[in-house]
XYZ file of C-alpha atoms in Angstrom:
704
model
C 0.000 0.000 0.000
C 1.307 3.462 -0.884
C 1.983 5.790 2.084
C -0.994 7.919 3.060
C -0.723 11.648 2.629
C -2.380 14.175 4.890
C -4.561 17.234 4.456
C -4.510 20.038 7.013
C -7.788 21.551 8.247
C -8.462 25.095 9.379
C -11.026 26.660 11.703
C -10.817 29.934 9.816
C -11.606 28.852 6.258
C -12.622 25.755 4.332
C -9.977 23.429 2.937
C -10.212 22.153 -0.650
C -8.585 18.947 -1.829
C -8.671 16.278 -4.498
C -9.230 12.674 -3.513
C -8.559 9.720 -5.799
C -11.146 6.966 -5.930
C -9.975 3.894 -4.027
C -7.168 5.809 -2.315
C -7.066 6.881 1.319
C -6.565 10.373 2.710
C -5.482 11.205 6.234
C -7.392 14.114 7.785
C -5.390 15.752 10.557
C -7.601 16.517 13.559
C -5.004 16.666 16.353
C -3.262 19.476 18.166
C 0.510 19.626 18.200
C 3.290 20.140 15.703
C 4.728 16.732 14.833
C 4.025 17.161 11.168
C 5.805 16.564 7.890
C 4.618 19.800 6.313
C 1.430 20.829 4.584
C 0.026 18.787 1.709
C -2.850 20.424 -0.133
C -3.932 17.287 -1.979
C -3.642 13.831 -0.453
C -3.906 10.471 -2.193
C -2.557 7.023 -1.403
C -3.017 3.327 -2.043
C -5.872 0.948 -1.339
C -7.482 0.681 2.084
C -5.204 -0.793 4.720
C -6.152 -3.737 6.868
C -5.389 -1.740 10.011
C -7.975 0.938 9.218
C -11.595 0.438 10.172
C -14.982 1.996 9.725
C -16.206 4.415 12.352
C -17.775 1.570 14.312
C -14.682 -0.656 14.344
C -11.504 -0.686 16.413
C -8.095 -1.660 15.092
C -4.504 -1.051 15.961
C -3.259 2.275 14.686
C -0.840 2.006 11.713
C 2.770 2.941 12.274
C 2.957 4.852 9.003
C 0.697 7.515 10.531
C 3.146 8.459 13.250
C 3.956 11.911 11.861
C 1.326 14.629 11.202
C 1.038 18.206 10.150
C 0.736 21.292 12.356
C -2.896 21.664 13.554
C -5.508 24.381 13.806
C -7.579 23.064 16.745
C -9.564 24.989 19.454
C -7.396 25.480 22.551
C -9.714 23.751 25.035
C -10.919 20.974 22.744
C -10.746 17.478 24.246
C -12.834 15.434 21.797
C -14.015 15.532 18.188
C -16.667 14.143 15.901
C -16.617 13.611 12.120
C -19.507 13.771 9.675
C -19.346 13.495 5.905
C -21.299 13.270 2.679
C -22.899 9.906 2.026
C -20.362 9.100 -0.705
C -17.421 9.659 1.638
C -16.380 6.719 3.760
C -14.868 7.654 7.121
C -12.576 5.238 8.894
C -10.852 5.559 12.256
C -7.352 4.233 12.867
C -6.347 3.771 16.502
C -4.642 1.543 19.030
C -7.395 -0.374 20.900
C -4.997 -0.902 23.798
C -4.957 2.844 24.449
C -8.290 4.052 23.096
C -11.791 2.838 23.900
C -14.200 3.046 21.003
C -16.987 5.547 21.832
C -20.589 4.370 21.846
C -23.826 6.188 21.197
C -23.305 9.952 20.868
C -19.906 9.875 22.523
C -16.986 11.575 20.800
C -13.512 10.406 19.932
C -10.693 11.625 22.184
C -8.612 14.363 20.605
C -5.125 13.000 21.019
C -2.419 11.510 18.839
C -3.765 7.972 19.159
C -6.764 8.362 16.829
C -6.518 9.265 13.147
C -9.218 9.961 10.590
C -8.926 8.270 7.209
C -11.379 9.003 4.400
C -11.949 7.478 0.987
C -14.428 7.629 -1.881
C -15.664 5.002 -4.321
C -16.952 7.092 -7.226
C -15.752 10.143 -9.124
C -17.320 13.542 -8.498
C -19.762 15.055 -10.950
C -18.769 18.600 -9.991
C -15.889 20.343 -8.277
C -16.002 20.279 -4.477
C -19.250 18.280 -4.339
C -18.187 16.191 -1.323
C -17.576 17.444 2.180
C -16.188 16.338 5.509
C -16.957 18.218 8.730
C -14.893 17.913 11.912
C -16.435 19.347 15.108
C -14.400 19.937 18.300
C -15.711 19.730 21.881
C -14.496 20.432 25.403
C -16.822 17.918 27.027
C -19.131 15.271 25.583
C -22.353 17.230 26.131
C -21.080 20.723 25.291
C -21.783 22.636 22.137
C -18.919 22.470 19.658
C -16.038 24.902 20.127
C -15.534 25.064 16.379
C -15.758 23.326 13.062
C -13.327 22.564 10.222
C -14.700 21.994 6.715
C -13.058 19.943 3.985
C -14.455 20.075 0.446
C -13.397 17.244 -1.813
C -13.349 16.613 -5.527
C -13.083 12.900 -6.260
C -11.244 11.810 -9.399
C -10.975 8.246 -10.660
C -7.455 7.546 -11.930
C -6.401 3.973 -12.581
C -4.007 2.207 -14.929
C -5.257 -1.279 -15.705
C -3.989 -4.228 -17.706
C -4.884 -7.903 -17.964
C -3.550 -8.587 -14.465
C -5.874 -11.554 -13.983
C -4.652 -13.155 -17.248
C -8.072 -13.737 -18.768
C -7.353 -12.061 -22.101
C -9.328 -8.939 -21.167
C -8.553 -5.836 -19.153
C -10.530 -5.591 -15.933
C -10.459 -2.939 -13.236
C -8.099 -4.131 -10.522
C -7.809 -2.494 -7.117
C -5.305 -4.958 -5.709
C -1.543 -5.145 -6.076
C -0.663 -4.186 -9.642
C 2.982 -3.344 -9.037
C 4.194 -6.906 -8.576
C 4.088 -9.965 -10.843
C 3.471 -13.418 -9.409
C 3.816 -16.864 -10.946
C 1.329 -19.683 -10.452
C -2.349 -20.440 -11.079
C -3.283 -17.948 -8.347
C -0.731 -15.393 -9.517
C -1.313 -12.015 -11.080
C 0.355 -9.607 -13.462
C 0.019 -8.902 -17.164
C 1.982 -10.532 -19.985
C 3.739 -8.832 -22.861
C 4.584 -10.471 -26.177
C 7.771 -9.581 -27.994
C 6.393 -8.234 -31.258
C 8.907 -10.200 -33.302
C 6.690 -11.205 -36.220
C 6.174 -9.245 -39.455
C 2.502 -8.406 -39.978
C 3.063 -6.355 -43.126
C 4.316 -8.449 -46.012
C 5.793 -5.305 -47.525
C 8.037 -4.818 -44.510
C 11.614 -6.065 -44.497
C 12.053 -6.413 -40.734
C 10.194 -7.509 -37.589
C 7.483 -5.198 -36.319
C 9.399 -4.369 -33.154
C 12.040 -2.569 -35.220
C 9.501 0.028 -36.302
C 8.465 2.920 -34.059
C 5.157 3.205 -35.909
C 2.531 0.621 -36.764
C 2.903 -1.083 -40.106
C -0.413 -2.943 -39.975
C -3.587 -2.828 -37.916
C -3.110 -6.571 -37.449
C -0.088 -5.621 -35.391
C -2.428 -4.445 -32.621
C -3.478 -8.053 -32.005
C 0.075 -8.862 -30.888
C 0.020 -6.121 -28.274
C -1.225 -6.096 -24.692
C -4.106 -3.698 -24.015
C -3.901 -0.985 -21.363
C -6.799 1.120 -20.094
C -6.336 4.443 -18.322
C -9.368 5.532 -16.310
C -9.538 9.323 -15.920
C -13.043 10.120 -14.689
C -13.902 13.361 -12.941
C -15.030 16.934 -13.561
C -13.433 18.329 -16.709
C -12.487 21.493 -14.814
C -10.244 19.439 -12.556
C -7.947 18.631 -15.470
C -7.415 22.323 -16.155
C -5.202 22.344 -13.057
C -3.940 18.764 -13.202
C -2.346 16.566 -15.831
C -1.889 12.845 -16.348
C 1.576 11.631 -17.257
C 2.405 8.111 -18.451
C 6.007 7.087 -17.753
C 8.534 4.273 -18.050
C 11.996 3.925 -16.548
C 15.090 4.380 -18.679
C 16.016 0.698 -18.478
C 12.491 -0.490 -19.292
C 12.151 1.983 -22.172
C 14.491 -0.239 -24.208
C 12.234 -3.235 -23.656
C 8.679 -1.980 -24.176
C 6.885 0.392 -26.531
C 3.430 1.868 -25.919
C 1.027 3.129 -28.582
C -2.069 5.293 -28.275
C -4.846 5.833 -30.787
C -5.115 9.486 -31.770
C -8.879 8.957 -31.757
C -10.963 6.168 -30.193
C -11.266 3.130 -32.466
C -8.616 4.183 -34.955
C -9.151 2.651 -38.406
C -5.784 3.477 -39.938
C -2.201 2.816 -38.912
C -1.752 6.606 -38.974
C -4.311 6.911 -36.169
C -1.773 5.374 -33.782
C 1.381 6.915 -32.427
C 4.144 5.639 -30.193
C 4.127 7.465 -26.877
C 6.588 5.480 -24.727
C 9.639 3.448 -25.598
C 13.239 4.054 -26.653
C 14.001 7.784 -26.293
C 10.465 8.377 -24.941
C 10.327 8.091 -21.155
C 7.137 10.054 -20.506
C 3.974 11.184 -22.241
C 1.474 13.830 -21.180
C -1.896 12.220 -21.762
C -4.194 14.212 -24.003
C -7.618 13.939 -22.367
C -10.678 15.109 -24.271
C -13.683 16.707 -22.547
C -15.852 14.041 -20.984
C -13.328 11.294 -21.718
C -13.418 8.672 -18.966
C -11.240 5.916 -20.437
C -8.229 6.089 -22.725
C -6.854 3.017 -24.464
C -3.222 2.154 -25.051
C -1.416 -0.981 -26.209
C 2.082 -2.245 -25.479
C 4.585 -4.456 -27.283
C 7.701 -6.146 -25.984
C 10.959 -5.269 -27.686
C 13.305 -7.931 -26.326
C 13.183 -11.359 -24.751
C 14.417 -12.093 -21.232
C 18.179 -12.491 -21.190
C 21.160 -12.417 -18.864
C 20.725 -8.675 -18.288
C 16.912 -8.634 -18.298
C 14.627 -10.530 -15.927
C 11.625 -10.072 -18.207
C 9.801 -7.661 -15.887
C 8.814 -4.150 -16.994
C 6.596 -1.528 -15.340
C 4.517 1.403 -16.552
C 3.143 4.192 -14.359
C 0.588 6.969 -14.581
C 0.914 10.079 -12.432
C -1.703 12.667 -11.483
C 0.241 15.924 -11.293
C -0.778 19.285 -9.812
C 0.309 21.808 -12.452
C -0.450 24.882 -10.311
C 2.108 24.084 -7.639
C 5.695 25.065 -8.368
C 7.470 22.811 -8.730
C 4.752 20.546 -10.072
C 3.659 17.998 -7.499
C 2.813 14.367 -8.356
C -0.244 13.626 -6.228
C -0.914 10.033 -7.147
C 0.878 7.237 -8.984
C -0.534 3.968 -10.248
C 1.902 1.333 -11.530
C 1.345 -1.893 -13.453
C 3.794 -4.740 -14.009
C 4.274 -6.883 -17.105
C 6.387 -9.944 -17.703
C 7.675 -10.503 -21.214
C 6.545 -13.931 -22.418
C 9.436 -16.410 -22.706
C 10.412 -18.300 -25.833
C 9.275 -21.905 -25.344
C 10.555 -25.026 -27.111
C 8.318 -27.981 -27.932
C 9.446 -31.617 -27.441
C 8.929 -34.624 -29.712
C 5.842 -35.585 -27.718
C 3.920 -32.576 -29.092
C 1.934 -33.166 -32.274
C 3.784 -32.212 -35.484
C 2.350 -29.392 -37.601
C 4.994 -28.827 -40.277
C 7.995 -30.847 -41.444
C 10.814 -28.832 -43.048
C 13.449 -30.366 -45.304
C 15.904 -29.022 -47.893
C 16.217 -29.902 -51.561
C 19.924 -30.257 -52.398
C 22.220 -31.641 -55.087
C 25.798 -32.865 -54.833
C 28.225 -35.231 -56.591
C 25.926 -38.149 -55.788
C 22.944 -36.395 -57.334
C 19.865 -34.859 -55.753
C 18.134 -35.970 -52.571
C 14.846 -36.384 -54.427
C 14.318 -39.933 -53.097
C 14.799 -38.670 -49.548
C 12.271 -35.892 -50.178
C 9.778 -38.477 -51.422
C 10.312 -40.531 -48.275
C 9.736 -37.425 -46.141
C 6.567 -36.622 -48.078
C 5.207 -40.125 -47.405
C 6.126 -39.866 -43.741
C 4.460 -36.468 -43.410
C 1.349 -37.825 -45.122
C 1.099 -40.667 -42.630
C 1.454 -38.224 -39.730
C -1.034 -35.762 -41.239
C 1.717 -33.158 -41.178
C 2.389 -30.428 -43.745
C 5.643 -30.799 -45.690
C 7.668 -27.643 -46.404
C 10.561 -28.037 -48.845
C 13.245 -25.375 -48.787
C 14.519 -25.071 -52.380
C 18.172 -24.881 -53.324
C 17.958 -21.189 -54.200
C 17.059 -20.512 -50.554
C 19.287 -23.063 -48.817
C 22.333 -22.601 -51.068
C 22.900 -26.358 -50.919
C 22.961 -26.409 -47.123
C 20.911 -29.442 -46.046
C 21.336 -29.211 -42.262
C 18.140 -27.370 -41.473
C 17.938 -28.647 -37.876
C 21.306 -27.060 -37.182
C 20.197 -23.703 -38.530
C 17.097 -23.078 -36.416
C 14.750 -24.250 -33.678
C 11.002 -23.735 -33.606
C 9.241 -22.547 -30.485
C 6.434 -20.194 -29.567
C 5.417 -17.335 -27.318
C 2.071 -16.999 -25.573
C -0.046 -14.490 -23.688
C -3.706 -14.866 -22.682
C -4.778 -12.792 -25.679
C -2.465 -14.229 -28.358
C 0.068 -16.907 -29.217
C 2.265 -17.415 -32.259
C 5.295 -19.502 -33.293
C 8.790 -18.026 -33.133
C 11.849 -19.424 -34.878
C 15.168 -19.181 -33.034
C 17.932 -18.667 -35.604
C 21.244 -20.216 -34.534
C 24.590 -18.372 -34.800
C 25.758 -21.064 -37.241
C 25.190 -18.916 -40.380
C 26.047 -21.186 -43.262
C 24.084 -21.643 -46.473
C 20.716 -21.502 -44.702
C 21.567 -18.338 -42.755
C 18.968 -16.147 -44.490
C 16.161 -18.709 -44.596
C 14.664 -18.146 -41.112
C 14.680 -14.354 -41.478
C 13.657 -14.027 -45.100
C 11.235 -16.926 -45.450
C 9.882 -17.914 -42.041
C 9.514 -14.460 -40.477
C 6.004 -13.468 -41.547
C 2.601 -12.452 -40.162
C 2.110 -14.256 -36.838
C 5.431 -16.056 -37.191
C 8.175 -14.452 -35.148
C 11.949 -14.469 -35.275
C 14.702 -14.247 -32.665
C 18.436 -14.781 -32.789
C 21.556 -14.260 -30.734
C 24.774 -13.138 -32.390
C 28.348 -13.993 -31.495
C 30.186 -10.694 -31.300
C 33.783 -11.687 -30.689
C 34.233 -15.173 -32.126
C 32.958 -17.476 -34.800
C 30.409 -20.211 -34.159
C 31.548 -23.710 -33.260
C 29.765 -26.921 -34.165
C 28.162 -26.945 -30.702
C 26.352 -23.681 -31.502
C 24.246 -25.490 -34.094
C 20.788 -26.469 -32.941
C 21.198 -30.159 -33.482
C 22.836 -29.572 -30.119
C 19.606 -28.196 -28.666
C 16.712 -30.357 -27.509
C 13.965 -30.312 -24.895
C 12.484 -33.066 -22.792
C 8.780 -33.736 -22.355
C 7.229 -32.566 -19.056
C 8.960 -34.188 -16.080
C 8.860 -34.182 -12.294
C 12.101 -34.315 -10.342
C 11.458 -34.992 -6.671
C 9.024 -32.302 -5.595
C 9.834 -30.027 -8.538
C 7.611 -30.066 -11.592
C 8.739 -29.023 -15.056
C 5.407 -28.916 -16.920
C 7.113 -27.626 -20.074
C 10.071 -29.994 -19.863
C 13.741 -29.070 -19.596
C 16.042 -27.829 -22.330
C 19.032 -30.063 -23.112
C 22.249 -28.762 -24.625
C 25.605 -30.399 -25.207
C 28.955 -29.191 -23.936
C 32.287 -30.280 -22.579
C 32.964 -32.556 -19.654
C 32.650 -30.564 -16.399
C 35.763 -28.566 -15.484
C 37.435 -29.432 -18.778
C 38.503 -26.979 -21.474
C 36.527 -28.560 -24.288
C 33.917 -27.107 -26.608
C 30.701 -25.582 -25.255
C 27.689 -23.883 -26.742
C 28.243 -20.108 -26.924
C 27.532 -18.290 -23.668
C 25.194 -15.825 -25.365
C 22.936 -18.722 -26.417
C 23.163 -20.489 -23.066
C 22.298 -17.260 -21.255
C 19.284 -16.683 -23.476
C 17.935 -20.184 -22.903
C 18.384 -19.977 -19.133
C 16.782 -16.531 -18.922
C 13.469 -17.853 -20.264
C 13.100 -19.566 -16.841
C 10.319 -22.004 -17.764
C 12.463 -24.854 -19.207
C 15.517 -24.868 -16.939
C 18.426 -26.050 -19.135
C 20.556 -29.116 -18.449
C 24.015 -29.291 -19.981
C 25.055 -32.759 -21.132
C 28.448 -34.016 -22.265
C 28.602 -34.110 -26.069
C 32.156 -32.927 -26.757
C 33.258 -36.553 -27.168
C 31.522 -36.553 -30.557
C 33.139 -35.162 -33.688
C 30.131 -32.987 -34.492
C 29.261 -32.707 -30.807
C 25.453 -32.661 -30.896
C 23.078 -34.187 -28.349
C 20.847 -35.512 -31.140
C 23.599 -37.987 -32.038
C 23.027 -40.076 -28.909
C 19.648 -38.961 -27.557
C 16.004 -38.733 -28.615
C 12.517 -38.741 -27.062
C 9.505 -40.627 -28.389
C 5.861 -40.343 -27.301
C 4.022 -43.250 -25.692
C 0.398 -43.770 -24.721
C 1.123 -45.038 -21.213
C 1.004 -42.848 -18.062
C 4.672 -41.849 -18.438
C 3.924 -40.406 -21.857
C 7.395 -40.836 -23.329
C 10.620 -42.834 -23.450
C 14.200 -41.669 -23.756
C 16.185 -43.348 -26.495
C 19.928 -43.565 -25.940
C 22.452 -44.850 -28.452
C 24.141 -47.909 -26.976
C 27.326 -49.552 -28.299
C 27.020 -52.178 -25.557
C 23.518 -53.120 -26.709
C 24.802 -53.422 -30.272
C 27.733 -55.623 -29.306
C 25.428 -57.848 -27.243
C 23.082 -58.181 -30.209
C 25.938 -59.067 -32.556
C 27.347 -61.566 -30.044
C 23.945 -63.214 -29.796
C 23.662 -63.461 -33.567
C 27.132 -64.954 -33.760
C 26.202 -67.594 -31.191
C 23.089 -68.342 -33.245
C 25.332 -69.111 -36.227
C 25.046 -65.860 -38.167
C 28.586 -64.608 -37.678
C 29.161 -64.184 -41.406
C 26.130 -61.931 -41.865
C 27.552 -58.597 -42.975
C 27.071 -54.963 -42.009
C 26.557 -52.614 -44.996
C 25.132 -55.346 -47.196
C 23.481 -53.700 -50.175
C 25.819 -50.674 -50.211
C 28.050 -51.140 -53.235
C 30.389 -48.283 -52.319
C 30.958 -49.414 -48.716
C 33.210 -52.248 -47.540
C 31.142 -54.944 -45.876
C 32.017 -56.067 -42.354
C 30.806 -59.393 -41.012
C 29.573 -59.799 -37.462
C 32.636 -61.942 -36.740
C 34.960 -59.246 -38.074
C 33.315 -56.460 -36.088
C 33.396 -58.443 -32.861
C 37.056 -59.312 -33.445
C 38.020 -55.699 -34.225
C 39.868 -54.633 -31.071
C 39.846 -50.944 -32.046
C 36.123 -50.936 -32.714
C 35.427 -52.658 -29.398
C 37.669 -50.248 -27.480
C 36.045 -47.302 -29.216
C 32.657 -48.699 -28.259
C 33.653 -49.075 -24.614
C 34.845 -45.452 -24.545
C 31.678 -44.151 -26.178
C 29.517 -46.227 -23.861
C 31.215 -44.659 -20.843
C 30.457 -41.186 -22.237
C 26.819 -42.083 -22.834
C 26.534 -43.687 -19.397
C 27.732 -40.440 -17.817
C 24.920 -38.653 -19.633
C 22.515 -41.401 -18.628
C 23.173 -40.643 -14.963
C 22.710 -36.920 -15.546
C 19.407 -37.505 -17.350
C 18.108 -39.751 -14.587
C 19.037 -37.182 -11.966
C 17.929 -34.013 -13.776
C 14.790 -35.398 -15.443
C 13.687 -37.692 -12.643
C 13.942 -40.785 -14.841
C 13.852 -44.415 -13.819
C 15.788 -47.082 -15.674
C 12.559 -48.312 -17.283
C 12.099 -44.869 -18.875
C 15.221 -45.390 -20.990
C 15.515 -47.607 -24.058
C 18.938 -48.572 -25.385
C 19.132 -48.427 -29.166
C 21.946 -50.574 -30.634
C 24.517 -48.277 -32.231
C 28.256 -48.491 -32.835
C 30.704 -45.583 -32.975
C 34.334 -45.377 -34.035
C 36.933 -42.810 -33.090
C 38.488 -40.468 -35.625
C 41.348 -39.074 -33.620
C 39.908 -37.999 -30.259
C 36.284 -37.757 -31.381
C 33.613 -40.336 -32.144
C 31.479 -40.768 -35.246
C 28.626 -43.167 -35.936
C 29.964 -46.401 -37.453
C 26.720 -46.979 -39.342
C 23.708 -44.641 -39.805
C 22.767 -43.363 -36.358
C 19.275 -44.695 -35.616
C 18.742 -42.405 -32.607
C 19.050 -39.412 -34.947
C 15.486 -39.885 -36.126
C 12.604 -37.554 -36.942
C 9.570 -38.058 -34.701
C 6.153 -37.237 -36.162
C 3.681 -38.394 -33.557
C 3.711 -42.184 -33.503
C 5.580 -42.328 -36.828
C 9.355 -42.506 -36.578
C 11.574 -41.758 -39.573
C 14.698 -43.755 -38.641
C 17.990 -43.852 -40.582
C 18.313 -47.219 -42.287
C 21.301 -48.859 -40.531
C 22.211 -51.377 -43.265
C 22.761 -54.007 -40.590
C 23.466 -57.717 -41.062
C 20.683 -59.464 -42.974
C 19.412 -62.554 -41.196
C 16.522 -64.562 -42.633
C 15.882 -61.737 -45.074
C 15.639 -59.021 -42.431
C 18.071 -56.496 -41.004
C 18.747 -57.612 -37.453
C 19.279 -54.024 -36.286
C 15.929 -52.922 -37.689
C 14.233 -55.939 -36.158
C 15.705 -55.165 -32.757
C 14.539 -51.551 -32.882
C 11.052 -52.614 -33.951
C 10.941 -55.065 -31.061
C 11.869 -52.277 -28.645
C 9.555 -49.541 -29.946
C 6.537 -50.965 -31.728
C 4.989 -52.510 -28.567
C 4.739 -48.888 -27.352
C 2.412 -48.074 -30.248
C 5.118 -46.546 -32.425
C 5.625 -47.162 -36.150
C 9.233 -47.569 -37.253
C 9.867 -46.440 -40.837
C 13.469 -46.940 -41.905
C 14.672 -44.463 -44.509
C 17.857 -44.599 -46.576
C 19.854 -41.460 -45.809
C 23.320 -42.911 -46.347
C 24.504 -40.992 -49.392
C 22.603 -37.785 -48.761
C 23.322 -37.421 -45.052
C 25.258 -40.151 -43.202
C 28.426 -39.917 -45.316
C 28.468 -36.183 -44.416
C 28.311 -36.916 -40.667
C 24.604 -36.304 -40.265
C 21.328 -38.158 -40.311
C 17.582 -37.632 -40.733
C 17.096 -35.468 -37.647
C 19.948 -33.210 -38.733
C 18.387 -32.802 -42.163
C 14.824 -32.091 -41.026
C 13.051 -29.698 -38.700
C 9.579 -29.915 -37.163
C 7.243 -27.203 -35.949
C 4.970 -28.639 -33.281
C 1.766 -27.788 -31.489
C 2.278 -25.583 -28.415
C 1.670 -26.934 -24.927
C -1.852 -26.695 -23.533
C -0.281 -25.815 -20.181
C 0.060 -22.067 -19.637
C 3.596 -21.116 -18.720
C 2.478 -18.437 -16.246
C 0.807 -21.145 -14.121
C 4.150 -22.673 -13.204
C 6.467 -21.572 -10.400
C 10.098 -21.696 -11.637
């Protein structure tokens, strides 16, 4: 509650003051000179719990300890207060020292009783409310004198969608703070990072003026109530303000006329280089509409919270005196990733050509997969990808959401190879936003590509719930000097708060991406998902079993004319391959422990997918197409064809994976990506990207 201000009364002449609806004013009725100085107009916050109506007794608030000098009859011992019917009178006192009077008895005139008044509706005319204080020597005597206070009530309130219903409602509670949780409060601001005008070349937030009326739908509404006699505003003004730091993160627009029908009817009034705005109030105008857009996402130097204030200012006093301030808080909506368990909406893939020809067959396979999953296929042509096929590495799809609006946002990685312009030039569009983070002092490493960025399904770890899952990134082994994702990207991901990142160990891989050893698939059981981990040990056990069954001569890479075949016997006898597998397994096992601890997983939540790796120098590469590096479209899995040993007409690796996954209701579709992707150290997941349905859960309901 804002501190109460006080108004001084006089026996010699009436006192005139302005009172704000819903605020409290302290009326000084005591003798003595313990004051803070005269205040002609007094306004403050909502009613305090320690104040009471005339008939109630409560402990006197400490914030009323100091008062102004008084004009009180010399012999007065008691007082009585009367007021207009629209003025509520409350008494604040210490019940341990003051006995509440009954009947016609008066209140004792000492420093232990204070008079607090408030009003609930705006005045129709100037000075149309009054408060009368009468002073007495004894209870039955005639009054020794009277003090008159004439009030003009003005309704000033800045309101936003604090209740998060999608509509602005008048709110008399705490608007200055923002609270998480289903019972929380505080408005939400979307970063206006889409491009609503197709003729524009940049996101809407880069423009200080509207480029489309559709842009208003991305903004959060604000309503300023300014009800009261028009004459009052001849001597007072309303000023909207924002702090210097917040001015870089929010922009506010106002319609030049109610219900503007053109982009030229709207002007920016707060934002960069605009810290305050004198509100232009028309005669009889009781409500003025504004709208606000976010200009930047939460980051290492920005918590996501911004505030706007309105001030009622007395323009007659010199210097001008702010009489009342109302402040509202916003939180900028975070960028949210979507896991494989969310339904697919669009599958992106690139059309490329190289020395082995085009990837037309792969595109056909993706089209069939998308058709099965009822998912739209988007093919990025060569003129836009410049023969860069690694579309997962270039970008990550997510979304932002407020109660009034939600839209997808693509996060463009710092990688910047052939596809570097595709997210900005082709995906940025009406209701499709764009965000990126740039590396200022160094070039991007392989770990800055977004094949090294994933997110788990919702999990619970002990007593902590992560209803939007947890972001997973790859980096170096703890306390080592290996490769890590760029700090600017890590800071951005952590600052979103709602998907607390976990850093895994991926630097043991040549490319260094988490999608090379990890994936999530949806299931229909109560858990809702399984974690797939690449497992050299599982592969060696499978091969050993097949050898013992008499299939030792069955060969890996059968059917690939340009690849040397390796029999099961040869692979099991290859000391280097086995040692490499043991090393890789130890790296994956370290990550397994981290995943179990940080995602609250049990051993049954993890499925080991047979996969061999070999070392090239100090780093590992998949020995055959990496089956974990799959694309997940609902229950349909596009899995790299491993070209494993053929036994009884079937690939034993494919059969093993089917046995592991299809009982969970999943459909395994093995796709040949060897020439187009695997030989270039990538697989299907690296060469595809999926935009998914947002979570039904509202991020503001969680408590980070």
